[in-house]
Amino acid sequence: GQQLNQSPQSMFIQEGEDVSMNCTSSSIFNTWLWYKQDPGEGPVLLIALYKAGELTSNGRLTAQFGITRKDSFLNISASIPSDVGIYFCAGQFYYGNNRLAFGKGNQVVVIP
Amino acid sequence: GAVVSQHPSRVICKSGTSVKIECRSLDFQATTMFWYRQFPKQSLMLMATSNEGSKATYEQGVEKDKFLINHASLTLSTLTVTSAHPEDSSFYICSAPGVAGGSYNEQFFGPGTRLTVL
C-alpha cells in the first residue's frame, strides 16, 4: 500500500522556536495536505498544496509541495503552547476519489 | 466550514457484541464518506469508502463482513463492527468531502469514536 514517511516522529521544542517537519513518499500525489490532531479528536486541516513547487503560508505555518510530487515540508514559526499536538501529512491519490494516505505523524511538544 | 459529527463519541462493549457508529454531515451532502481506524500513537488507516446508494469499497486487508458499512442517505453513513473483539478496540474516524471545487474536495473529519471491547 501507499506509505508516507514522516520525520521526525516527535519533537520537544522551546516556546518561540521554529519547527520543521517533512514527509516523503514513494508515490506521486496530486495534492499534499497537513493536518493537526489534538488528543481524542479528529484531524483538522492546516494547509493544502495543489501544485508541485507550491509554497503556501497560513499564519505562522508554511508548507511546500516538492517538485517531484513525492515530498512536502511544514514549518511552524515562533511556536506557542497551543501548537502542541500531532501533525500528519497526507497525500491525495492521483487517481482520484479523494482517498487520502496519511503519514505516521509528528508529536510536537512545546515547552513554555 | 462544514461539520461532520459522529455518534457515539465513546462506547464500551462486551466481546462478541456488535457496535454501530454513525457519521453525519450536518450542513452538506456527501455521496462519499470515508472510514478510518487509528490505533494509539499511530496514523489514520483508511478502512473503506462508503458510497451512497451502492456498496462500500474496502481497503485491502479489511474484512467487509466484519465491518459493515451502510450509506443510507446523503448525510449519513454507519459503520457496524460485528462480533467485536478486544483487538477491534480503536479510535474510528469518518470524513466526508465538502463541496466540489478545484482539484481537491476538502475532507472534513468527524471527532472520532473511541471503541473499547472488553
PDB file of C-alpha atoms in Angstrom:
ATOM      1  CA  GLY A   1       0.000   0.000   0.000  1.00  0.00           C
ATOM      2  CA  GLN A   2       0.887   3.648  -0.132  1.00  0.00           C
ATOM      3  CA  GLN A   3       3.321   4.751   2.539  1.00  0.00           C
ATOM      4  CA  LEU A   4       4.255   8.211   3.636  1.00  0.00           C
ATOM      5  CA  ASN A   5       7.406   8.576   5.683  1.00  0.00           C
ATOM      6  CA  GLN A   6       7.160  11.418   8.122  1.00  0.00           C
ATOM      7  CA  SER A   7      10.040  12.682  10.217  1.00  0.00           C
ATOM      8  CA  PRO A   8      10.856  13.342  12.936  1.00  0.00           C
ATOM      9  CA  GLN A   9       8.306  11.308  14.877  1.00  0.00           C
ATOM     10  CA  SER A  10       8.455  13.506  17.943  1.00  0.00           C
ATOM     11  CA  MET A  11       9.889  16.863  18.869  1.00  0.00           C
ATOM     12  CA  PHE A  12      10.344  18.788  22.083  1.00  0.00           C
ATOM     13  CA  ILE A  13      10.837  22.459  21.416  1.00  0.00           C
ATOM     14  CA  GLN A  14      11.097  25.639  23.407  1.00  0.00           C
ATOM     15  CA  GLU A  15       8.307  28.164  23.088  1.00  0.00           C
ATOM     16  CA  GLY A  16       9.243  30.708  20.461  1.00  0.00           C
ATOM     17  CA  GLU A  17      11.396  28.339  18.430  1.00  0.00           C
ATOM     18  CA  ASP A  18      10.658  27.369  14.851  1.00  0.00           C
ATOM     19  CA  VAL A  19       9.687  23.792  13.971  1.00  0.00           C
ATOM     20  CA  SER A  20      10.290  21.918  10.746  1.00  0.00           C
ATOM     21  CA  MET A  21       8.988  18.539   9.692  1.00  0.00           C
ATOM     22  CA  ASN A  22       8.873  16.734   6.384  1.00  0.00           C
ATOM     23  CA  CYS A  23       7.132  13.947   4.593  1.00  0.00           C
ATOM     24  CA  THR A  24       8.265  11.755   1.716  1.00  0.00           C
ATOM     25  CA  SER A  25       6.545   9.137  -0.355  1.00  0.00           C
ATOM     26  CA  SER A  26       7.427   6.530  -2.918  1.00  0.00           C
ATOM     27  CA  SER A  27       4.262   7.525  -4.790  1.00  0.00           C
ATOM     28  CA  ILE A  28       3.256  10.663  -6.595  1.00  0.00           C
ATOM     29  CA  PHE A  29       0.329  12.615  -5.175  1.00  0.00           C
ATOM     30  CA  ASN A  30      -1.553  15.413  -6.863  1.00  0.00           C
ATOM     31  CA  THR A  31      -2.379  17.077  -3.550  1.00  0.00           C
ATOM     32  CA  TRP A  32      -0.463  17.250  -0.282  1.00  0.00           C
ATOM     33  CA  LEU A  33      -2.118  18.161   2.976  1.00  0.00           C
ATOM     34  CA  TRP A  34      -1.031  18.887   6.507  1.00  0.00           C
ATOM     35  CA  TYR A  35      -3.350  18.156   9.447  1.00  0.00           C
ATOM     36  CA  LYS A  36      -3.169  18.696  13.204  1.00  0.00           C
ATOM     37  CA  GLN A  37      -4.839  16.301  15.593  1.00  0.00           C
ATOM     38  CA  ASP A  38      -5.490  17.000  19.254  1.00  0.00           C
ATOM     39  CA  PRO A  39      -5.978  14.069  21.662  1.00  0.00           C
ATOM     40  CA  GLY A  40      -9.326  12.350  21.256  1.00  0.00           C
ATOM     41  CA  GLU A  41     -10.357  14.446  18.270  1.00  0.00           C
ATOM     42  CA  GLY A  42     -10.394  14.184  14.516  1.00  0.00           C
ATOM     43  CA  PRO A  43      -7.724  15.820  12.337  1.00  0.00           C
ATOM     44  CA  VAL A  44      -8.107  19.453  11.331  1.00  0.00           C
ATOM     45  CA  LEU A  45      -6.752  20.702   8.016  1.00  0.00           C
ATOM     46  CA  LEU A  46      -3.930  23.237   8.295  1.00  0.00           C
ATOM     47  CA  ILE A  47      -2.680  23.672   4.762  1.00  0.00           C
ATOM     48  CA  ALA A  48      -3.478  22.170   1.356  1.00  0.00           C
ATOM     49  CA  LEU A  49      -0.967  22.168  -1.518  1.00  0.00           C
ATOM     50  CA  TYR A  50      -2.122  21.644  -5.085  1.00  0.00           C
ATOM     51  CA  LYS A  51       0.826  22.280  -7.374  1.00  0.00           C
ATOM     52  CA  ALA A  52       4.366  20.942  -7.487  1.00  0.00           C
ATOM     53  CA  GLY A  53       6.719  23.563  -6.116  1.00  0.00           C
ATOM     54  CA  GLU A  54       3.914  25.488  -4.444  1.00  0.00           C
ATOM     55  CA  LEU A  55       4.801  27.336  -1.264  1.00  0.00           C
ATOM     56  CA  THR A  56       1.823  28.277   0.899  1.00  0.00           C
ATOM     57  CA  SER A  57       1.502  30.082   4.196  1.00  0.00           C
ATOM     58  CA  ASN A  58      -1.266  30.147   6.768  1.00  0.00           C
ATOM     59  CA  GLY A  59      -0.357  32.450   9.613  1.00  0.00           C
ATOM     60  CA  ARG A  60       2.743  31.024  11.295  1.00  0.00           C
ATOM     61  CA  LEU A  61       2.585  27.907   9.145  1.00  0.00           C
ATOM     62  CA  THR A  62       4.414  27.489   5.862  1.00  0.00           C
ATOM     63  CA  ALA A  63       4.327  24.397   3.695  1.00  0.00           C
ATOM     64  CA  GLN A  64       5.782  23.431   0.349  1.00  0.00           C
ATOM     65  CA  PHE A  65       4.849  20.822  -2.227  1.00  0.00           C
ATOM     66  CA  GLY A  66       8.002  19.182  -3.581  1.00  0.00           C
ATOM     67  CA  ILE A  67       8.884  19.459  -7.250  1.00  0.00           C
ATOM     68  CA  THR A  68       8.841  15.691  -7.659  1.00  0.00           C
ATOM     69  CA  ARG A  69       5.352  15.487  -6.080  1.00  0.00           C
ATOM     70  CA  LYS A  70       6.782  12.946  -3.658  1.00  0.00           C
ATOM     71  CA  ASP A  71       7.556  15.156  -0.700  1.00  0.00           C
ATOM     72  CA  SER A  72       6.444  18.116   1.354  1.00  0.00           C
ATOM     73  CA  PHE A  73       7.581  20.051   4.388  1.00  0.00           C
ATOM     74  CA  LEU A  74       5.815  22.067   7.066  1.00  0.00           C
ATOM     75  CA  ASN A  75       7.347  24.862   9.099  1.00  0.00           C
ATOM     76  CA  ILE A  76       5.861  26.412  12.213  1.00  0.00           C
ATOM     77  CA  SER A  77       7.434  29.688  13.205  1.00  0.00           C
ATOM     78  CA  ALA A  78       7.591  31.150  16.705  1.00  0.00           C
ATOM     79  CA  SER A  79       5.903  28.183  18.355  1.00  0.00           C
ATOM     80  CA  ILE A  80       3.366  28.738  21.125  1.00  0.00           C
ATOM     81  CA  PRO A  81       1.960  26.275  23.689  1.00  0.00           C
ATOM     82  CA  SER A  82      -1.213  25.647  21.688  1.00  0.00           C
ATOM     83  CA  ASP A  83       0.884  24.267  18.826  1.00  0.00           C
ATOM     84  CA  VAL A  84       1.231  21.062  20.821  1.00  0.00           C
ATOM     85  CA  GLY A  85      -0.358  18.124  19.082  1.00  0.00           C
ATOM     86  CA  ILE A  86       0.222  15.539  16.404  1.00  0.00           C
ATOM     87  CA  TYR A  87       0.885  16.770  12.899  1.00  0.00           C
ATOM     88  CA  PHE A  88       0.087  14.493   9.983  1.00  0.00           C
ATOM     89  CA  CYS A  89       0.953  14.827   6.349  1.00  0.00           C
ATOM     90  CA  ALA A  90      -1.439  13.276   3.854  1.00  0.00           C
ATOM     91  CA  GLY A  91      -1.441  12.737   0.141  1.00  0.00           C
ATOM     92  CA  GLN A  92      -4.427  12.529  -2.131  1.00  0.00           C
ATOM     93  CA  PHE A  93      -4.199   9.605  -4.523  1.00  0.00           C
ATOM     94  CA  TYR A  94      -3.634  10.724  -8.084  1.00  0.00           C
ATOM     95  CA  TYR A  95      -6.384   8.507  -9.425  1.00  0.00           C
ATOM     96  CA  GLY A  96      -8.980  10.454  -7.581  1.00  0.00           C
ATOM     97  CA  ASN A  97     -11.898   9.525  -5.379  1.00  0.00           C
ATOM     98  CA  ASN A  98     -10.456  11.877  -2.756  1.00  0.00           C
ATOM     99  CA  ARG A  99      -8.900   8.980  -0.863  1.00  0.00           C
ATOM    100  CA  LEU A 100      -6.078  10.033   1.432  1.00  0.00           C
ATOM    101  CA  ALA A 101      -2.957   8.283   2.679  1.00  0.00           C
ATOM    102  CA  PHE A 102      -1.558   9.573   5.977  1.00  0.00           C
ATOM    103  CA  GLY A 103       1.935   9.767   7.351  1.00  0.00           C
ATOM    104  CA  LYS A 104       2.713   8.341  10.787  1.00  0.00           C
ATOM    105  CA  GLY A 105       2.536  11.702  12.471  1.00  0.00           C
ATOM    106  CA  ASN A 106       4.855  14.003  14.345  1.00  0.00           C
ATOM    107  CA  GLN A 107       4.204  14.609  18.039  1.00  0.00           C
ATOM    108  CA  VAL A 108       5.127  18.179  18.863  1.00  0.00           C
ATOM    109  CA  VAL A 109       5.575  19.252  22.476  1.00  0.00           C
ATOM    110  CA  VAL A 110       6.128  22.924  23.207  1.00  0.00           C
ATOM    111  CA  ILE A 111       7.927  23.714  26.438  1.00  0.00           C
ATOM    112  CA  PRO A 112       6.870  27.075  27.899  1.00  0.00           C
TER     113      PRO A 112
ATOM    114  CA  GLY B   1     -16.747  25.318   7.498  1.00  0.00           C
ATOM    115  CA  ALA B   2     -18.623  22.093   7.001  1.00  0.00           C
ATOM    116  CA  VAL B   3     -19.313  19.965  10.070  1.00  0.00           C
ATOM    117  CA  VAL B   4     -19.200  16.204  10.420  1.00  0.00           C
ATOM    118  CA  SER B   5     -20.496  14.556  13.569  1.00  0.00           C
ATOM    119  CA  GLN B   6     -20.071  11.075  14.940  1.00  0.00           C
ATOM    120  CA  HIS B   7     -22.138   9.159  17.445  1.00  0.00           C
ATOM    121  CA  PRO B   8     -21.371   7.824  19.910  1.00  0.00           C
ATOM    122  CA  SER B   9     -18.149   9.540  20.902  1.00  0.00           C
ATOM    123  CA  ARG B  10     -17.230   6.676  23.176  1.00  0.00           C
ATOM    124  CA  VAL B  11     -18.516   3.135  23.532  1.00  0.00           C
ATOM    125  CA  ILE B  12     -17.568   0.178  25.678  1.00  0.00           C
ATOM    126  CA  CYS B  13     -18.952  -3.218  24.787  1.00  0.00           C
ATOM    127  CA  LYS B  14     -18.508  -6.860  25.612  1.00  0.00           C
ATOM    128  CA  SER B  15     -16.643  -9.196  23.324  1.00  0.00           C
ATOM    129  CA  GLY B  16     -18.941 -10.792  20.773  1.00  0.00           C
ATOM    130  CA  THR B  17     -21.432  -7.955  20.561  1.00  0.00           C
ATOM    131  CA  SER B  18     -21.944  -5.632  17.620  1.00  0.00           C
ATOM    132  CA  VAL B  19     -21.489  -1.883  17.720  1.00  0.00           C
ATOM    133  CA  LYS B  20     -22.883   0.704  15.320  1.00  0.00           C
ATOM    134  CA  ILE B  21     -21.152   4.039  14.754  1.00  0.00           C
ATOM    135  CA  GLU B  22     -22.880   6.860  12.901  1.00  0.00           C
ATOM    136  CA  CYS B  23     -21.272   9.546  10.779  1.00  0.00           C
ATOM    137  CA  ARG B  24     -23.330  12.538   9.704  1.00  0.00           C
ATOM    138  CA  SER B  25     -22.607  15.515   7.506  1.00  0.00           C
ATOM    139  CA  LEU B  26     -24.562  18.253   9.239  1.00  0.00           C
ATOM    140  CA  ASP B  27     -24.736  21.064   6.705  1.00  0.00           C
ATOM    141  CA  PHE B  28     -23.796  19.469   3.417  1.00  0.00           C
ATOM    142  CA  GLN B  29     -24.495  16.366   1.436  1.00  0.00           C
ATOM    143  CA  ALA B  30     -21.908  13.681   0.910  1.00  0.00           C
ATOM    144  CA  THR B  31     -22.249  10.928  -1.656  1.00  0.00           C
ATOM    145  CA  THR B  32     -18.968   9.551  -0.386  1.00  0.00           C
ATOM    146  CA  MET B  33     -17.672   9.177   3.147  1.00  0.00           C
ATOM    147  CA  PHE B  34     -14.519   7.559   4.419  1.00  0.00           C
ATOM    148  CA  TRP B  35     -13.919   5.425   7.490  1.00  0.00           C
ATOM    149  CA  TYR B  36     -10.535   5.342   9.205  1.00  0.00           C
ATOM    150  CA  ARG B  37      -9.158   3.422  12.149  1.00  0.00           C
ATOM    151  CA  GLN B  38      -6.428   4.800  14.374  1.00  0.00           C
ATOM    152  CA  PHE B  39      -4.600   2.768  16.999  1.00  0.00           C
ATOM    153  CA  PRO B  40      -2.835   4.596  19.854  1.00  0.00           C
ATOM    154  CA  LYS B  41       0.106   6.679  18.701  1.00  0.00           C
ATOM    155  CA  GLN B  42      -0.350   5.528  15.136  1.00  0.00           C
ATOM    156  CA  SER B  43      -1.567   7.038  11.932  1.00  0.00           C
ATOM    157  CA  LEU B  44      -5.045   7.009  10.427  1.00  0.00           C
ATOM    158  CA  MET B  45      -5.545   3.945   8.274  1.00  0.00           C
ATOM    159  CA  LEU B  46      -8.258   4.074   5.652  1.00  0.00           C
ATOM    160  CA  MET B  47     -10.638   1.162   6.093  1.00  0.00           C
ATOM    161  CA  ALA B  48     -13.278   1.761   3.453  1.00  0.00           C
ATOM    162  CA  THR B  49     -15.054   4.216   1.212  1.00  0.00           C
ATOM    163  CA  SER B  50     -18.764   4.485   1.850  1.00  0.00           C
ATOM    164  CA  ASN B  51     -20.851   5.198  -1.245  1.00  0.00           C
ATOM    165  CA  GLU B  52     -24.409   6.441  -1.101  1.00  0.00           C
ATOM    166  CA  GLY B  53     -26.710   4.065  -2.918  1.00  0.00           C
ATOM    167  CA  SER B  54     -24.094   1.423  -3.610  1.00  0.00           C
ATOM    168  CA  LYS B  55     -21.735  -0.962  -1.895  1.00  0.00           C
ATOM    169  CA  ALA B  56     -18.801   0.257   0.105  1.00  0.00           C
ATOM    170  CA  THR B  57     -15.284  -0.162  -1.222  1.00  0.00           C
ATOM    171  CA  TYR B  58     -12.952  -1.794   1.278  1.00  0.00           C
ATOM    172  CA  GLU B  59      -9.205  -1.406   1.514  1.00  0.00           C
ATOM    173  CA  GLN B  60      -7.028  -4.451   1.225  1.00  0.00           C
ATOM    174  CA  GLY B  61      -6.998  -6.491   4.393  1.00  0.00           C
ATOM    175  CA  VAL B  62     -10.227  -5.060   5.811  1.00  0.00           C
ATOM    176  CA  GLU B  63     -12.942  -7.676   6.294  1.00  0.00           C
ATOM    177  CA  LYS B  64     -16.177  -6.437   4.781  1.00  0.00           C
ATOM    178  CA  ASP B  65     -18.253  -8.936   6.761  1.00  0.00           C
ATOM    179  CA  LYS B  66     -16.638  -7.727   9.956  1.00  0.00           C
ATOM    180  CA  PHE B  67     -17.051  -4.029   9.298  1.00  0.00           C
ATOM    181  CA  LEU B  68     -20.446  -3.454   7.738  1.00  0.00           C
ATOM    182  CA  ILE B  69     -20.972  -0.092   6.100  1.00  0.00           C
ATOM    183  CA  ASN B  70     -24.303   1.370   5.086  1.00  0.00           C
ATOM    184  CA  HIS B  71     -24.627   4.761   3.413  1.00  0.00           C
ATOM    185  CA  ALA B  72     -28.335   5.216   3.966  1.00  0.00           C
ATOM    186  CA  SER B  73     -28.678   8.815   2.818  1.00  0.00           C
ATOM    187  CA  LEU B  74     -26.665  11.744   1.538  1.00  0.00           C
ATOM    188  CA  THR B  75     -25.899  12.801   5.101  1.00  0.00           C
ATOM    189  CA  LEU B  76     -25.488   9.520   6.978  1.00  0.00           C
ATOM    190  CA  SER B  77     -23.084   6.608   6.877  1.00  0.00           C
ATOM    191  CA  THR B  78     -22.919   3.894   9.509  1.00  0.00           C
ATOM    192  CA  LEU B  79     -20.124   1.512  10.420  1.00  0.00           C
ATOM    193  CA  THR B  80     -21.106  -1.630  12.309  1.00  0.00           C
ATOM    194  CA  VAL B  81     -18.358  -3.617  13.962  1.00  0.00           C
ATOM    195  CA  THR B  82     -19.813  -7.115  14.131  1.00  0.00           C
ATOM    196  CA  SER B  83     -18.853  -9.634  16.798  1.00  0.00           C
ATOM    197  CA  ALA B  84     -16.370  -7.218  18.250  1.00  0.00           C
ATOM    198  CA  HIS B  85     -13.219  -8.497  19.936  1.00  0.00           C
ATOM    199  CA  PRO B  86     -10.623  -6.715  22.069  1.00  0.00           C
ATOM    200  CA  GLU B  87      -8.328  -6.288  19.055  1.00  0.00           C
ATOM    201  CA  ASP B  88     -11.056  -4.161  17.440  1.00  0.00           C
ATOM    202  CA  SER B  89     -10.617  -1.586  20.187  1.00  0.00           C
ATOM    203  CA  SER B  90      -9.529   1.567  18.429  1.00  0.00           C
ATOM    204  CA  PHE B  91     -10.396   5.142  17.505  1.00  0.00           C
ATOM    205  CA  TYR B  92     -12.717   5.174  14.488  1.00  0.00           C
ATOM    206  CA  ILE B  93     -12.897   8.386  12.468  1.00  0.00           C
ATOM    207  CA  CYS B  94     -15.054   9.249   9.490  1.00  0.00           C
ATOM    208  CA  SER B  95     -14.629  12.006   6.942  1.00  0.00           C
ATOM    209  CA  ALA B  96     -16.641  13.484   4.121  1.00  0.00           C
ATOM    210  CA  PRO B  97     -15.523  15.591   1.149  1.00  0.00           C
ATOM    211  CA  GLY B  98     -17.058  19.028   1.010  1.00  0.00           C
ATOM    212  CA  VAL B  99     -18.466  20.892  -1.939  1.00  0.00           C
ATOM    213  CA  ALA B 100     -16.536  20.277  -5.138  1.00  0.00           C
ATOM    214  CA  GLY B 101     -14.078  22.976  -6.060  1.00  0.00           C
ATOM    215  CA  GLY B 102     -10.704  22.903  -7.757  1.00  0.00           C
ATOM    216  CA  SER B 103      -8.647  19.766  -7.821  1.00  0.00           C
ATOM    217  CA  TYR B 104      -9.326  18.769  -4.257  1.00  0.00           C
ATOM    218  CA  ASN B 105     -12.514  18.493  -2.242  1.00  0.00           C
ATOM    219  CA  GLU B 106     -11.506  19.258   1.326  1.00  0.00           C
ATOM    220  CA  GLN B 107     -12.300  16.386   3.599  1.00  0.00           C
ATOM    221  CA  PHE B 108     -13.962  17.262   6.865  1.00  0.00           C
ATOM    222  CA  PHE B 109     -13.307  14.860   9.679  1.00  0.00           C
ATOM    223  CA  GLY B 110     -15.615  13.801  12.441  1.00  0.00           C
ATOM    224  CA  PRO B 111     -14.495  13.968  16.078  1.00  0.00           C
ATOM    225  CA  GLY B 112     -13.976  10.213  16.224  1.00  0.00           C
ATOM    226  CA  THR B 113     -15.452   7.332  18.221  1.00  0.00           C
ATOM    227  CA  ARG B 114     -13.426   5.551  20.861  1.00  0.00           C
ATOM    228  CA  LEU B 115     -14.373   1.854  20.898  1.00  0.00           C
ATOM    229  CA  THR B 116     -13.270  -0.340  23.771  1.00  0.00           C
ATOM    230  CA  VAL B 117     -14.105  -4.028  23.637  1.00  0.00           C
ATOM    231  CA  LEU B 118     -13.811  -5.865  26.925  1.00  0.00           C
TER     232      LEU B 118
END
